[in-house]
Every structure is written in structure tokens, then in C-alpha cells.
mmCIF file of C-alpha atoms in Angstrom:
data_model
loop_
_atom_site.group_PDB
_atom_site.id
_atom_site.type_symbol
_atom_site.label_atom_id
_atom_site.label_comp_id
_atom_site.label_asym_id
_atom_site.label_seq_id
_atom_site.Cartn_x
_atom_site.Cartn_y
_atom_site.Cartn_z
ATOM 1 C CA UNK A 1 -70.649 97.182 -74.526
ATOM 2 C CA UNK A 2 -67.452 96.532 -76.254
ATOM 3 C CA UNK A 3 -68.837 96.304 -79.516
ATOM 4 C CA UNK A 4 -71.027 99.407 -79.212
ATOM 5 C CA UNK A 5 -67.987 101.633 -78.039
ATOM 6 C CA UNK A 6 -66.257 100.507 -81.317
ATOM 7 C CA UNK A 7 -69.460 101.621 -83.194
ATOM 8 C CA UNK A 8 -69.289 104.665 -81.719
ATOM 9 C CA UNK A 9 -65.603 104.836 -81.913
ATOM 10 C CA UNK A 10 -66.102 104.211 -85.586
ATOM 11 C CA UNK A 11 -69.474 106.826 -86.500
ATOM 12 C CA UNK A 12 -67.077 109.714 -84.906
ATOM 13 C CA UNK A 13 -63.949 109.177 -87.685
ATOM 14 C CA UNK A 14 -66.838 108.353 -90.248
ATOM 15 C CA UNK A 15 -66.164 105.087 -91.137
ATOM 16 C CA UNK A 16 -70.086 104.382 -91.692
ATOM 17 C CA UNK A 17 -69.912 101.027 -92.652
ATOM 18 C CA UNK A 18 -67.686 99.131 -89.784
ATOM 19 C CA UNK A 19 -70.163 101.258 -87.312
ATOM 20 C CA UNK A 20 -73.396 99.509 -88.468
ATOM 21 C CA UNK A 21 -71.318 96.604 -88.418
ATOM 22 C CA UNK A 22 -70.021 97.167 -84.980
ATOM 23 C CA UNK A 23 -73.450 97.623 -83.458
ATOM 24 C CA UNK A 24 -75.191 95.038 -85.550
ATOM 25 C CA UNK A 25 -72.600 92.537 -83.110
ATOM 26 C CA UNK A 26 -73.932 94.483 -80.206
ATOM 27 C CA UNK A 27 -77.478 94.261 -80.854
ATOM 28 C CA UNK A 28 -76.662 90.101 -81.520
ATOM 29 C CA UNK A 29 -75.477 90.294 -77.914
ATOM 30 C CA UNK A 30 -77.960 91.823 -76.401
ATOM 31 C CA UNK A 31 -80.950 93.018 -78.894
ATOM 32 C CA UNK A 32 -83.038 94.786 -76.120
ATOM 33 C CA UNK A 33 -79.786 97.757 -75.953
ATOM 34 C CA UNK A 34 -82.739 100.687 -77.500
ATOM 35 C CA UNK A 35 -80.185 103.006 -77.734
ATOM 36 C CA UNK A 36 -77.702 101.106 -80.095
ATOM 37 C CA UNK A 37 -80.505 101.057 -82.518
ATOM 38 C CA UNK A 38 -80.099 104.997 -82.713
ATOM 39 C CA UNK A 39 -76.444 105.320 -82.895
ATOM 40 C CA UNK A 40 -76.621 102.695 -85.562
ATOM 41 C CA UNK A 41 -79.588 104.370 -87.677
ATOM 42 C CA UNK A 42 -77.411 106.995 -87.855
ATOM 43 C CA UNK A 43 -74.728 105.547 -89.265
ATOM 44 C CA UNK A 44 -77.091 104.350 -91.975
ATOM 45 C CA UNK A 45 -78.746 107.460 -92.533
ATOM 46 C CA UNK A 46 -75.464 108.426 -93.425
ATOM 47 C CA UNK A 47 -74.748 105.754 -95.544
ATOM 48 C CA UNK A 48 -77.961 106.437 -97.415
ATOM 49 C CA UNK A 49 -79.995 103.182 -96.122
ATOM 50 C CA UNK A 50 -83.127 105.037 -95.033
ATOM 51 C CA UNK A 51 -85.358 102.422 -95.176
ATOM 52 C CA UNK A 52 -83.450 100.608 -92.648
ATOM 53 C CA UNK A 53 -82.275 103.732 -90.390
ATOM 54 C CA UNK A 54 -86.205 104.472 -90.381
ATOM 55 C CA UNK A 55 -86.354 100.416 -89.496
ATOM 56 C CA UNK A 56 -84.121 101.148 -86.830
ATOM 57 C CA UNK A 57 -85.379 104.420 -85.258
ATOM 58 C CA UNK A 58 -88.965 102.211 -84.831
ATOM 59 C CA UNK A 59 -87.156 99.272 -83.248
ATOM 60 C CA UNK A 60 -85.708 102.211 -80.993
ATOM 61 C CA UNK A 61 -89.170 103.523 -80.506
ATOM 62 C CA UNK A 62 -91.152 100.432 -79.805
ATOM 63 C CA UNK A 63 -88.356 99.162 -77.028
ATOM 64 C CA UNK A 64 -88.646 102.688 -75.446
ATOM 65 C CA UNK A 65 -92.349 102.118 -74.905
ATOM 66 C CA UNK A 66 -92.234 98.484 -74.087
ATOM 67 C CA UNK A 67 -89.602 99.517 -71.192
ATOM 68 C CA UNK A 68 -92.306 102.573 -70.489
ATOM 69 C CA UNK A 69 -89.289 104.787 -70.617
ATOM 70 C CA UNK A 70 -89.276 108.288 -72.304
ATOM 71 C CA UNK A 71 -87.511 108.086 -74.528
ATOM 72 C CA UNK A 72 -85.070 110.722 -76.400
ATOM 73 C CA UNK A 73 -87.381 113.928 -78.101
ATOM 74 C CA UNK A 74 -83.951 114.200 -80.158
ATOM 75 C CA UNK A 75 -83.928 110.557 -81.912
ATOM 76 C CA UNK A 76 -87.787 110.530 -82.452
ATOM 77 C CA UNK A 77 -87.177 114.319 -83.948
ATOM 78 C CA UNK A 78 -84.882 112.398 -86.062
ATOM 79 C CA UNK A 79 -87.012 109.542 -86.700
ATOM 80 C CA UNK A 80 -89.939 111.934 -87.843
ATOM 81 C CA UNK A 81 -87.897 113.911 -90.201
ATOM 82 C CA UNK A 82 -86.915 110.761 -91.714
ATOM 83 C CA UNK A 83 -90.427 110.141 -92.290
ATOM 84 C CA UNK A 84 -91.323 113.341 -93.797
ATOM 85 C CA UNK A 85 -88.288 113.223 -96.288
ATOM 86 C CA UNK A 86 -89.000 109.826 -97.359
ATOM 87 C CA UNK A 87 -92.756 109.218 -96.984
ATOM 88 C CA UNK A 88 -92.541 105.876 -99.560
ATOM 89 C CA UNK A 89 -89.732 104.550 -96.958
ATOM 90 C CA UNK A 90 -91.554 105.157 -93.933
ATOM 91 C CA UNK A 91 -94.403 102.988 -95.408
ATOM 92 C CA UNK A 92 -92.044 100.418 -96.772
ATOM 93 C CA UNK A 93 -90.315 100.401 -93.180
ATOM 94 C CA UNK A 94 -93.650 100.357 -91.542
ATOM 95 C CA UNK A 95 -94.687 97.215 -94.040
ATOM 96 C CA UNK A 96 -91.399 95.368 -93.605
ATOM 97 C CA UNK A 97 -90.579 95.462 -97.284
#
């Protein structure tokens, strides 16, 4: 959890970059952690990486079902918008490309 409080520590002064870099050590310790692939799709989506924040938001959704857990309406809100905005990065996302 260490590394995901530093993400988190990091997204709230805006410091984009060392975020996704904090959580991308967090998911390497423990890649089934749904929720850090949020946090760190937003940090991307701020950064401008779409394509891999939209990557991210379906890792989040597919673990949420595979756990049969809800899920956050917020984050797939966010997911879908992402989607709409960017229709050629959703399929690019959804092709792995």
C-alpha cells in the first residue's frame, strides 16, 4: 500500500508523472489492487495518455466483475466519457494497439 499512498500523495500536488509511476510499482506488487488502476488512469488522463487511462479504466472494470463486486458508477462514468470523447482510442484500447 505504500506505493499507492505515494501515488495518491503525488495525483493531489499534481505531479502526474511520479503518480503513474508510483502506482505502476503498486500494481507490480500486487496487480489484482482494481482500484489503483483508477487512481492511476487518472493521473494519465491528466497527462493526456488516453489510450492507456481508457486501458486502465477496463483493467479496472474487468477485475471488478471477475471479483463480482460492484464496482464504482463514478469511475465507469469516467471510463464511458472517455469513450465518447475519444471513440478511435476506445477501439485502439479495446484492440490492444
Amino acid at each position: 500500500m505504500t506505493f499507492f499512498n505515494k501515488g495518491n500523495d503525488l495525483l493531489a500536488v499534481k505531479d502526474y508523472q511520479n503518480a503513474v509511476y508510483a502506482y505502476d510499482k503498486a500494481i507490480e506488487l500486487d496487480p489484482n489492487l482494481y482500484y489503483i488502476y483508477a487512481t492511476r488512469a487518472e493521473a494519465k488522463v491528466e497527462l493526456g495518455d488516453y489510450k492507456s487511462a481508457l486501458a486502465d479504466y477496463n483493467s479496472y472494470k474487468k477485475l471488478v466483475e471477475d471479483l463480482n463486486l460492484l464496482g464504482d458508477p463514478e469511475i465507469m462514468e469516467k471510463r464511458q466519457k472517455l469513450i465518447n470523447l475519444f471513440p478511435s482510442t476506445a477501439a485502439a484500447a479495446a484492440n490492444g494497439s
